[in-house]
Coordinates of C-alpha atoms and ligand atoms in Angstrom, one line a residue:
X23 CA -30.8 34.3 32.8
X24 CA -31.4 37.6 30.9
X25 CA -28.2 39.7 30.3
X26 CA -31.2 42.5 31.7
X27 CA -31.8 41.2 35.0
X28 CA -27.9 39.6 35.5
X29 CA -26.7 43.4 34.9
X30 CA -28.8 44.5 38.0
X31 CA -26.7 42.6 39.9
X32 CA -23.0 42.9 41.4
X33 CA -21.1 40.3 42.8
X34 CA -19.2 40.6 45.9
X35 CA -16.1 38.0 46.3
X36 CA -13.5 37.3 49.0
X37 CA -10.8 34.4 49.1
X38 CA -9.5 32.5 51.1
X39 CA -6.2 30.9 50.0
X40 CA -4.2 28.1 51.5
X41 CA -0.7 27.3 50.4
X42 CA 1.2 24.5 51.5
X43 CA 4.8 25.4 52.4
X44 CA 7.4 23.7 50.5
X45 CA 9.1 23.3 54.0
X46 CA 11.6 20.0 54.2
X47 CA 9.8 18.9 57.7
X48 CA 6.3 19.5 58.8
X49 CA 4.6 22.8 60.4
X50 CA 4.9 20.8 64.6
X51 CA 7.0 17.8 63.9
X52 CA 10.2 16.6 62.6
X53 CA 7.9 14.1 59.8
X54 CA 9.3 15.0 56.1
X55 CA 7.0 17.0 53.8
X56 CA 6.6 15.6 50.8
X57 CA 3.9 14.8 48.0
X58 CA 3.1 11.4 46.7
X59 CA 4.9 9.3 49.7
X60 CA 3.5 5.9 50.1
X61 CA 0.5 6.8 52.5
X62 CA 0.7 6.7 56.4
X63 CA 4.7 6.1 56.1
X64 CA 5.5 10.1 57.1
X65 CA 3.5 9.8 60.0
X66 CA 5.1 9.9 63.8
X67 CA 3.6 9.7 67.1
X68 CA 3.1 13.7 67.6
X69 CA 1.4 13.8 63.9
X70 CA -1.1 11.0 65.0
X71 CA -1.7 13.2 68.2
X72 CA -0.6 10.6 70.8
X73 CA -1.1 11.7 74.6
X74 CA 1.7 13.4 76.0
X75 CA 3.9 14.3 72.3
X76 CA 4.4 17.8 71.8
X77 CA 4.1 19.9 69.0
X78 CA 7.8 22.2 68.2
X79 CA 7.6 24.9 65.8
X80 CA 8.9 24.6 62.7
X81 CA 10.9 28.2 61.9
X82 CA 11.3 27.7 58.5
X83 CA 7.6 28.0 58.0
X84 CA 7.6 31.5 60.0
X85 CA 10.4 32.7 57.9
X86 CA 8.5 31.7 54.5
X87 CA 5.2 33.0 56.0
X88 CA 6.9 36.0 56.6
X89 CA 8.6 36.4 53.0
X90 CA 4.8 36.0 51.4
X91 CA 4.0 39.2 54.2
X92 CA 6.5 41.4 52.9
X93 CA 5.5 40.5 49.0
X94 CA 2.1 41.6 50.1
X95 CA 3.2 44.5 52.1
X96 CA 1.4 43.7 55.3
X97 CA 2.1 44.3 58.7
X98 CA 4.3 41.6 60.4
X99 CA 2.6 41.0 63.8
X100 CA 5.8 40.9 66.3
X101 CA 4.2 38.9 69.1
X102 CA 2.3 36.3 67.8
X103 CA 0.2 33.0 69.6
X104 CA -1.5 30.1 68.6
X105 CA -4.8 28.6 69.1
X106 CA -6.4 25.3 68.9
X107 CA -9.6 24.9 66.5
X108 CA -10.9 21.9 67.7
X109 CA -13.4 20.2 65.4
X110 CA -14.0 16.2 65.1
X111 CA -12.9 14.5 61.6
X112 CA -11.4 11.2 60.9
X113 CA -8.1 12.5 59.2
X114 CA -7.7 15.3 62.3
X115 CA -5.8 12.8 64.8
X116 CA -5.3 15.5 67.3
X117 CA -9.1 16.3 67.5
X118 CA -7.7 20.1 66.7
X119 CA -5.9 22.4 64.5
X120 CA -3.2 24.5 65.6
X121 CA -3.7 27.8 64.3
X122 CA -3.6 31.5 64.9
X123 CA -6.8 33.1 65.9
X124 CA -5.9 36.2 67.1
X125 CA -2.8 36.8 66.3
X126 CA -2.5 36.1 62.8
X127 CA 2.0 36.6 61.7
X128 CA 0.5 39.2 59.1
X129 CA -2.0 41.6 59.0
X130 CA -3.4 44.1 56.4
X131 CA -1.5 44.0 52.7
X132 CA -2.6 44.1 49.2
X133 CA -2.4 42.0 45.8
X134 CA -2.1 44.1 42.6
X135 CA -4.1 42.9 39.8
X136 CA -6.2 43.8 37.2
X137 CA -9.8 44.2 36.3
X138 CA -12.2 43.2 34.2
X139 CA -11.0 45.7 32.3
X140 CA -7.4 45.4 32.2
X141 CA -6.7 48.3 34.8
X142 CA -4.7 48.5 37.7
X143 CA -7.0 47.5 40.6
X144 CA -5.4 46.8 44.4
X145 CA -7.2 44.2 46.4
X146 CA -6.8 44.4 50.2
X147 CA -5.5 41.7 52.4
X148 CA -7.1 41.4 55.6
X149 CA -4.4 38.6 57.1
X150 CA -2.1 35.8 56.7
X151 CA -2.0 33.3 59.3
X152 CA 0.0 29.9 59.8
X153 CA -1.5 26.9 60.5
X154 CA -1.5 22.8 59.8
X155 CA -3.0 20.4 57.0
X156 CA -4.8 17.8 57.7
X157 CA -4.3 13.9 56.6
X158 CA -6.7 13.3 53.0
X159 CA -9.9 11.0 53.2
X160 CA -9.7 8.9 50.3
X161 CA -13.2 8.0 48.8
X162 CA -12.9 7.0 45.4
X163 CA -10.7 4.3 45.9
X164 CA -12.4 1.7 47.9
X165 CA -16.2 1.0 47.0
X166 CA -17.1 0.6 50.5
X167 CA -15.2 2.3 53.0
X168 CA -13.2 5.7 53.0
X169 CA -9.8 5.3 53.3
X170 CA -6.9 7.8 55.4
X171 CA -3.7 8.8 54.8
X172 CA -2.2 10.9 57.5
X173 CA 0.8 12.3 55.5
X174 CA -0.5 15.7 54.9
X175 CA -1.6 16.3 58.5
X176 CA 0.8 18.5 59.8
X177 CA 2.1 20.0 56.8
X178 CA 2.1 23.8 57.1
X179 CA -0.3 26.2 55.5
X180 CA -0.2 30.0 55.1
X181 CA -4.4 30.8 54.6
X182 CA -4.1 34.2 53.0
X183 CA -7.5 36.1 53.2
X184 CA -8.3 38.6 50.9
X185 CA -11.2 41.5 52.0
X186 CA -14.1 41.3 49.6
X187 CA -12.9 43.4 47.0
X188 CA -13.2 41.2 44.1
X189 CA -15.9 41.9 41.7
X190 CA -16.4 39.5 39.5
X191 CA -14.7 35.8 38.5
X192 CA -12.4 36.8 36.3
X193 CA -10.7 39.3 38.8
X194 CA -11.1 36.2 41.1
X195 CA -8.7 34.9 38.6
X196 CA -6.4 37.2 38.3
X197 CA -6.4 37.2 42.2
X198 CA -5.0 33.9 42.2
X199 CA -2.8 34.1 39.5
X200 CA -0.9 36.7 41.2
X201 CA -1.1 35.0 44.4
X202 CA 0.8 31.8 42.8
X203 CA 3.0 33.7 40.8
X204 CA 4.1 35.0 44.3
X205 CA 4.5 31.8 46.3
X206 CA 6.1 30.7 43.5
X207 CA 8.8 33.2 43.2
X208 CA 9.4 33.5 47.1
X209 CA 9.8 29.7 47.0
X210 CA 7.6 28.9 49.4
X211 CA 4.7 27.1 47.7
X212 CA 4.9 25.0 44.6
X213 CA 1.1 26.7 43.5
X214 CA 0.2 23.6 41.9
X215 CA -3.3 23.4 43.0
X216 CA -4.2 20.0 40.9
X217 CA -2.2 18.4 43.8
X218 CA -3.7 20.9 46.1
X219 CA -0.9 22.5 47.5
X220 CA -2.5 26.0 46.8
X221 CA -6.5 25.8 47.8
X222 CA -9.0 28.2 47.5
X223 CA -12.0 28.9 49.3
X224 CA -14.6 31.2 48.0
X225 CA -16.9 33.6 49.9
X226 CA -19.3 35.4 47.4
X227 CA -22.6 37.2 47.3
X228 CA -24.2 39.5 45.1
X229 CA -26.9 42.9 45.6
X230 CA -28.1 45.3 43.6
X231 CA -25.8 47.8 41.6
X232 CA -25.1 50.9 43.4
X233 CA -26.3 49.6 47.1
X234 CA -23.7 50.0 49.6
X235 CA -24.9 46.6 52.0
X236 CA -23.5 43.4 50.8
X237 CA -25.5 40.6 50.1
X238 CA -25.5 37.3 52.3
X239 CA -22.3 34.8 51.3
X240 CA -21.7 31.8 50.8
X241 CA -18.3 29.6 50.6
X242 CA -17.7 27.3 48.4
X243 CA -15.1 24.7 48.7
X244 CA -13.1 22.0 46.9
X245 CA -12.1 23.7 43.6
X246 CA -8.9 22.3 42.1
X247 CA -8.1 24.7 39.5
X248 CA -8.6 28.5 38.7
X249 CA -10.9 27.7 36.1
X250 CA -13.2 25.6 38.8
X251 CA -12.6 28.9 40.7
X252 CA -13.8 31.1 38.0
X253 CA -16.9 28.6 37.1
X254 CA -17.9 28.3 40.9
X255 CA -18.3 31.7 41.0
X256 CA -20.2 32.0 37.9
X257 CA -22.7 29.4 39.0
X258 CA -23.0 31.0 42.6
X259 CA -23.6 34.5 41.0
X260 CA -26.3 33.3 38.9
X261 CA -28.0 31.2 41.8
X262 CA -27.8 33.8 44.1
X263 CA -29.8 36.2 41.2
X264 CA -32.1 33.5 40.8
X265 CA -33.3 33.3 44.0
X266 CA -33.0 36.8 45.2
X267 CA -35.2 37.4 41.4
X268 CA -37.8 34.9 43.4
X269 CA -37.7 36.4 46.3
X270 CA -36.4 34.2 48.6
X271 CA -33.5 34.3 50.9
X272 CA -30.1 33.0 50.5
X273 CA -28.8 30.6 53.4
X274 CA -25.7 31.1 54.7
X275 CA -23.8 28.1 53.7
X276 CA -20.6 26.1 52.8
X277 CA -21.1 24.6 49.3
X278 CA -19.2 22.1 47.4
X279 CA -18.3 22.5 44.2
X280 CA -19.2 19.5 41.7
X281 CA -16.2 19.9 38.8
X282 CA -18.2 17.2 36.5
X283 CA -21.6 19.1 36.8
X284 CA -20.2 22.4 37.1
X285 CA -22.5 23.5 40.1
X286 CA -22.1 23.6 43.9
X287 CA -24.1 21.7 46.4
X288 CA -24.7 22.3 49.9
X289 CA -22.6 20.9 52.6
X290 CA -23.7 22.3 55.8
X291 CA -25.1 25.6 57.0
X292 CA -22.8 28.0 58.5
X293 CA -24.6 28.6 61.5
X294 CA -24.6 25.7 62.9
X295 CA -21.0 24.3 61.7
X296 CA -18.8 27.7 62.9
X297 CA -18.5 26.6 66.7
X298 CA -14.6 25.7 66.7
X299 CA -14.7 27.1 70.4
X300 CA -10.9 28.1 69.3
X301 CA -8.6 28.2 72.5
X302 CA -4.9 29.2 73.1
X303 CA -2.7 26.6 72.1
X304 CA -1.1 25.6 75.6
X305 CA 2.1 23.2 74.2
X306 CA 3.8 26.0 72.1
X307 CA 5.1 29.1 72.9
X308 CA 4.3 32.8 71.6
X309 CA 6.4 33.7 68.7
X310 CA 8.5 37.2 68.7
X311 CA 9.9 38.4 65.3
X312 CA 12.4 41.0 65.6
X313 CA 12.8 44.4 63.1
X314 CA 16.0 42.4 63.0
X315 CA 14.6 39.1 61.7
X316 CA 12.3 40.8 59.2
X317 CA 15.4 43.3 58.1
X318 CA 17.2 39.8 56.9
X319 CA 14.6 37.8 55.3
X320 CA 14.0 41.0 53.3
X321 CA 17.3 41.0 52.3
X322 CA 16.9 37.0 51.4
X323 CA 14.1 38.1 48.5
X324 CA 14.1 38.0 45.5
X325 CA 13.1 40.4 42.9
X326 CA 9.2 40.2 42.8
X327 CA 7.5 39.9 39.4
X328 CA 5.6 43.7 40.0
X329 CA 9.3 45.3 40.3
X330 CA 10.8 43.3 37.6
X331 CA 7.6 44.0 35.5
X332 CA 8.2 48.0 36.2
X333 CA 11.5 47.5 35.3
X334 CA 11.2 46.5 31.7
X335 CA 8.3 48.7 31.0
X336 CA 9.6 51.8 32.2
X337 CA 13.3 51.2 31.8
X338 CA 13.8 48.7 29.2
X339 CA 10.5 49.8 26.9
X340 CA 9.6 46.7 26.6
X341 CA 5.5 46.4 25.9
X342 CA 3.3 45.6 28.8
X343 CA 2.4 42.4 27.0
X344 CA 6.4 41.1 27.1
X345 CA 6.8 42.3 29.9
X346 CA 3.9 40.4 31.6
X347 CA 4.8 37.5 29.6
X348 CA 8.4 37.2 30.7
X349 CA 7.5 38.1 34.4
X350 CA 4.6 35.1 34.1
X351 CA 7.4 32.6 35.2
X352 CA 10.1 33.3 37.9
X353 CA 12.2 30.7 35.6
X354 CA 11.5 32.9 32.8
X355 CA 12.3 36.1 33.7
X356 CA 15.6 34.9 35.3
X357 CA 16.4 33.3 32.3
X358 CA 15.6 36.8 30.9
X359 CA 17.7 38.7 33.4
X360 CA 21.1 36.2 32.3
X361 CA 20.5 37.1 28.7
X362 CA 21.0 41.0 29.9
X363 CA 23.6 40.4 32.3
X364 CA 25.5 40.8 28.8
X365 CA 23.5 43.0 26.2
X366 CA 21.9 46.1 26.5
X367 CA 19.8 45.1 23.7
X368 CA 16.5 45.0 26.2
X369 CA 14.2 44.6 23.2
X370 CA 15.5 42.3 21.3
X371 CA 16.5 39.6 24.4
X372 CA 12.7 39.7 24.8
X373 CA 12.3 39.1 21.2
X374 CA 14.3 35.9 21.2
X375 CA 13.3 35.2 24.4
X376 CA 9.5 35.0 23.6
X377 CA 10.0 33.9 19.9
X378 CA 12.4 31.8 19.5
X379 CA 13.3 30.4 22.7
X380 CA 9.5 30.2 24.1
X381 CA 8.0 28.1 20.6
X382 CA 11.3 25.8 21.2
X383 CA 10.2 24.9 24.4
X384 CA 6.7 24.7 23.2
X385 CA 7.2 22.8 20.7
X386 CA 9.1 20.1 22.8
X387 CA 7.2 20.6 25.9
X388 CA 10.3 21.7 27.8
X389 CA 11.0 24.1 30.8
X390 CA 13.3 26.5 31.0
X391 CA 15.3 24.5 33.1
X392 CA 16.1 22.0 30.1
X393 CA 16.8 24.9 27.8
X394 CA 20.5 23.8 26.2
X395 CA 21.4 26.7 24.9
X396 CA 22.8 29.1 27.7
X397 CA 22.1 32.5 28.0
X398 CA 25.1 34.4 27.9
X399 CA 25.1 32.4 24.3
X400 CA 21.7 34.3 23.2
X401 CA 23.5 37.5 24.0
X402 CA 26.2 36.8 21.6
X403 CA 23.8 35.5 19.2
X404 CA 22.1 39.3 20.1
X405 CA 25.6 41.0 19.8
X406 CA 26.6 39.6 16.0
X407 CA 23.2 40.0 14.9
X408 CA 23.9 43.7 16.0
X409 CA 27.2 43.9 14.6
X410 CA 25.7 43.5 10.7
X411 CA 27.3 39.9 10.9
X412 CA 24.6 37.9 10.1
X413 CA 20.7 39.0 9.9
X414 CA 18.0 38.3 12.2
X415 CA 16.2 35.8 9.8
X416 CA 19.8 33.6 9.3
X417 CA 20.8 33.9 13.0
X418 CA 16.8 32.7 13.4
X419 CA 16.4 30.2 10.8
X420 CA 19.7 28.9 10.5
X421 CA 22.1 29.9 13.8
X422 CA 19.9 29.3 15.9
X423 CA 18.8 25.7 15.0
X424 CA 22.3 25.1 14.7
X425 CA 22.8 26.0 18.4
X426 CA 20.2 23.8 19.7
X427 CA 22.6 20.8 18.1
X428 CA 25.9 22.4 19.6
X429 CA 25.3 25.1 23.0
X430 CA 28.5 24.6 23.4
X431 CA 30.3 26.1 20.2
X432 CA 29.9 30.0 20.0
X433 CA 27.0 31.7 17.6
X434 CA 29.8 33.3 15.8
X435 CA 32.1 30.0 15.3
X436 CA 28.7 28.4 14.1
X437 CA 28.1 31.7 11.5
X438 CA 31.8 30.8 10.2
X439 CA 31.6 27.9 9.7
X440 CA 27.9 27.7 7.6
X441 CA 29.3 30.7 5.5
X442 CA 26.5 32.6 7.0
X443 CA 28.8 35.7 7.6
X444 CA 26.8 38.6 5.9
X445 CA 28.3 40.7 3.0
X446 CA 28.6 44.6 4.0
X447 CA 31.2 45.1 1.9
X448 CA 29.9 47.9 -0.9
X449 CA 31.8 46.2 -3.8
X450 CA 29.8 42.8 -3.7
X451 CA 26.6 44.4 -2.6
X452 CA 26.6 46.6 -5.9
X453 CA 27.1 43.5 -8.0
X454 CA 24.2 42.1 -6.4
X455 CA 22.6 45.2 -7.2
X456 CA 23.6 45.1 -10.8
X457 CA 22.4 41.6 -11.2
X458 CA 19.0 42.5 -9.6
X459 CA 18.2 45.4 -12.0
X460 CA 19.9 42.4 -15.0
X461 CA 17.5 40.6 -14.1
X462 CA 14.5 42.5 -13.1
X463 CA 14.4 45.4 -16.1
X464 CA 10.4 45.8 -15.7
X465 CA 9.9 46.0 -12.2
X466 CA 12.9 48.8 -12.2
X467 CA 11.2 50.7 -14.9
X468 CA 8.0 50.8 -12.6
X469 CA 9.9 51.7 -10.0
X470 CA 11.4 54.7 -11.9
X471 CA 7.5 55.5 -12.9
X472 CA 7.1 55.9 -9.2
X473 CA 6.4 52.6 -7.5
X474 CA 8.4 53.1 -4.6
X475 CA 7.2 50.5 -3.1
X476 CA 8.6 47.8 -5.7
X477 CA 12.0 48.0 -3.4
X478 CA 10.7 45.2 -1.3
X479 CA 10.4 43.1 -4.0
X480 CA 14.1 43.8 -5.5
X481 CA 15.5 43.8 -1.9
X482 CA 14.1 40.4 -1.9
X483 CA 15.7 39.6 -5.6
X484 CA 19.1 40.8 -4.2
X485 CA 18.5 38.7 -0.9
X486 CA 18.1 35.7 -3.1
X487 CA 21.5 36.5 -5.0
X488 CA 23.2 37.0 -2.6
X489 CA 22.0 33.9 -1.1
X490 CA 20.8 35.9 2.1
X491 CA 24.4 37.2 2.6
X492 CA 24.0 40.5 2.0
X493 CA 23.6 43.1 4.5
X494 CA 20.0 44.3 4.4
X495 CA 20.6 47.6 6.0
X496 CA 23.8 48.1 4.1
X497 CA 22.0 47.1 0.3
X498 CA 18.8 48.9 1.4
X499 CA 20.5 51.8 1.4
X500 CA 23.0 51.5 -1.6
X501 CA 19.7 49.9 -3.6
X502 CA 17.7 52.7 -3.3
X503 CA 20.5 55.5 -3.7
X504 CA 22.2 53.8 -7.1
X505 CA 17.7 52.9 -8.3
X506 CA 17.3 56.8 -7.6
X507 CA 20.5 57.9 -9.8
X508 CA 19.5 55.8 -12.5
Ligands
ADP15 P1 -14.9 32.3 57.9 O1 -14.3 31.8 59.1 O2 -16.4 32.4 57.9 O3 -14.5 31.6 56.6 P2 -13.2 34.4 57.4 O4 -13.0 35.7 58.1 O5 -12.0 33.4 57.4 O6 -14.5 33.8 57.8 O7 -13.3 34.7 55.8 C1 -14.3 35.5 55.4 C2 -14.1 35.7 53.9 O8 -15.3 36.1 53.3 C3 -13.1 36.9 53.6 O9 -12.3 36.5 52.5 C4 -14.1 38.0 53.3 O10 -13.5 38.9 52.4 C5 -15.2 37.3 52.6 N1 -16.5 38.0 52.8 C6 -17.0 38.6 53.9 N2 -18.2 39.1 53.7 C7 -18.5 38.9 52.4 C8 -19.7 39.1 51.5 N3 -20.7 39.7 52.0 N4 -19.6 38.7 50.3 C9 -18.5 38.0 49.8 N5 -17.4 37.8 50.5 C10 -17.4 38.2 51.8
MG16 MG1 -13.5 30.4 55.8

């Protein structure tokens, strides 16, 4: 497709997101919740639907559902119902979903990302509402038949849908990076969405630039990664153009997306799948959530990455590009905040922090969980470093591999006891200074002819004397002062 005819175009996206809550028992049952169990072993009576179980409400899945409302400051609803969605598939025992149709535990909110061109851009929420999984049809492992495993059915989701504010797939993207980052820092979804615990369903359309009536959607389905997300869209966007460019009229559909091809087929038309005939869930009762309630699982969160993000930019000076490094991982940046629990050296805990620290656990494929070396110890790395003891490069290339071997044993201890103490003291720095210009008569001369910039070089000679000992601050200074009175 011509970048002419593409640019005519805007797309128009809206998500739906399901997370799986990393509750410890299922959304209506007492069954555990849990990934990878041997399949059909978490499965009891009122998950397979027999006549006359009952479903009981889990509360710890109203409480986390709750905690992802706040994050997105929406509007708890205080008397909430649920409903029944009744549709007929071989890993739905019941025959139905319980769900919330009308009633949804939040409504309205916003997710703060950015846009295609790295600005601030709000996307509205239009609800949150709490519902079940259902079991998995297996059909790639048995040539012949399909097989079912009923442990997921009955885990409880939160579907979060967004309005369709999203322009484009990489603001898609973004979407759902936030969106992770959050259930990941509330605790209430492990976002890993190659096991499928965080789902996304895409709704997109396109029309022409400038026109104020959106196009006809679609939604695609099955996408098990951000990047199938992103490519999803992409191929919808283009098909849609295609066929609008033909004149012909885009069916409102659920597609599948095909992550080997890279396109999306059709999987039924939306017309004729959407009758759920939804009706109130008779065997559990409405749910009321108290000012109260919500007043104490507020005080329960914790610091959300937006805050902590406004934080070091604003307070701390750090650049937006730390900062949105370090606030990337919950683990991170609480790693982060222990390293400042005892410096006030904001900058440079980010530098070790994302030098240092991040290419060590790079390098050996490592979380921060497994880190050895303790924070409080990269503050008092920070603090000598800051003191004139040793320099940044030794405390980097020599300390700190030093540390790795023995977190327990203090930086300073470990400076000791390599001789890597530097030298401040102005006697021994001007004998390295005399030995430099010994040594170096012709570059001094230049520098004396005006080649200022010659110091880096004889900084470096003295560096090398002094067998990176000296003070570089210190002999800066005193170099230049005694190379000017010369
Ligand atoms: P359904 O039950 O059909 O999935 P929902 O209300 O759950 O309907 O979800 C509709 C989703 O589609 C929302 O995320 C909404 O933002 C999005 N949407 C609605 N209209 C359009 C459109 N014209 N183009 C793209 N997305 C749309
Ligand atoms: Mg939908």
């Amino acid at each position: 497709m011509t970048e002419e005819i593409r640019s005519k175009y805007q797309a128009v996206i809206g998500l739906e997101v399901h997370a799986q809550m990393l509750t410890k028992t299922k959304a209506y049952s007492s069954d555990v919740n849990a990934f990878g169990a041997t399949p059909n072993t978490n499965i009891s009576v009122v998950t397979l639907g027999h006549p006359g179980t009952l479903p009981k409400m889990n509360k710890k899945t109203i409480e986390y559902a709750i905690r992802m409302g706040l994050a997105l400051e929406s509007d708890i609803t205080p008397f909430q119902t649920f409903d029944r969605k009744n549709y007929f598939y071989p890993d739905l025992p019941k025959g139905y979903q319980i769900t919330q149709d009308h009633t949804p535990i939040c409504s309205n909110g916003v997710v703060h990302i950015k846009d295609e061109n790295g600005r601030d851009k709000v996307i509205r929420i239009t609800r949150i509402h709490m519902e079940e999984d259902a079991g998995k049809s297996i059909h790639d492992v048995d040539v012949n038949d399909t097989l079912v495993d009923l442990n997921r059915a009955g885990i409880p989701l939160i579907e979060i849908v967004s309005e369709p504010d999203i322009r484009s797939s990489n603001e898609a993207y973004n979407y759902l990076t936030e969106i992770r980052k959050l259930v990941r820092y509330l605790g209430i979804c492990d976002g890993n969405m190659e096991e499928s615990s965080l789902r996304c369903d895409a709704n997109i359309s396109v029309m022409l630039k400038g026109s104020d009536t959106f196009g006809r959607r679609v939604e695609v389905k099955n996408m098990n990664s951000m990047r199938n997300v992103q490519k999803a869209i992409e191929f919808e966007i283009e098909r849609h153009i295609e066929l609008i460019e033909k004149g012909e009229i885009i069916a409102q559909e659920t597609r599948s997306f095909d992550a080997l091809k890279g396109t999306t087929i059709s999987m039924r038309s939306k017309e004729a799948a959407n009758d759920y005939r939804f009706f109130p869930e008779p065997d559990l009762l409405p749910i009321t959530v108290s000012q109260k309630q919500i007043d104490a699982i507020k005080a329960e969160m914790p610091e959300l990455p937006r805050n902590l993000f406004l934080k070091y930019t604003k307070e701390f000076g750090l650049s937006d590009y730390d900062a949105y490094n370090i606030t990337d991982s919950k683990e991170l940046a609480m790693f982060y905040e222990e390293i400042i629990n005892s410096t006030t050296n904001y900058k440079s805990a980010a530098n070790w922090l994302m030098g240092d620290v991040k290419s060590y656990l790079n390098q050996n494929g490592l979380e921060v969980k497994d880190f050895p070396i303790k924070a409080k110890t990269i503050s008092e790395l920070i603090k000598i470093i800051d003191e004139g003891k040793i320099s940044s490069t030794v405390a980097s290339q020599k300390v700190f591999p030093a540390l790795l071997e023995q977190p327990e044993v203090s930086p300073l201890k470990i400076a000791e006891s390599l001789n890597l103490i530097q030298d401040s003291n102005e006697d021994s720095i001007l004998e390295y200074i005399n030995e430099v210009i010994r040594q170096n008569s012709s570059e001094v001369d230049r520098y004396k002819n005006g080649e200022k910039q010659l110091t880096g070089f004889l900084m470096g000679q003295l560096m090398k004397i002094s067998k990176g000992k000296a003070d570089p601050k210190a002999a800066n200074q005193m170099m230049r002062s005694v190379l000017d009175k010369l």
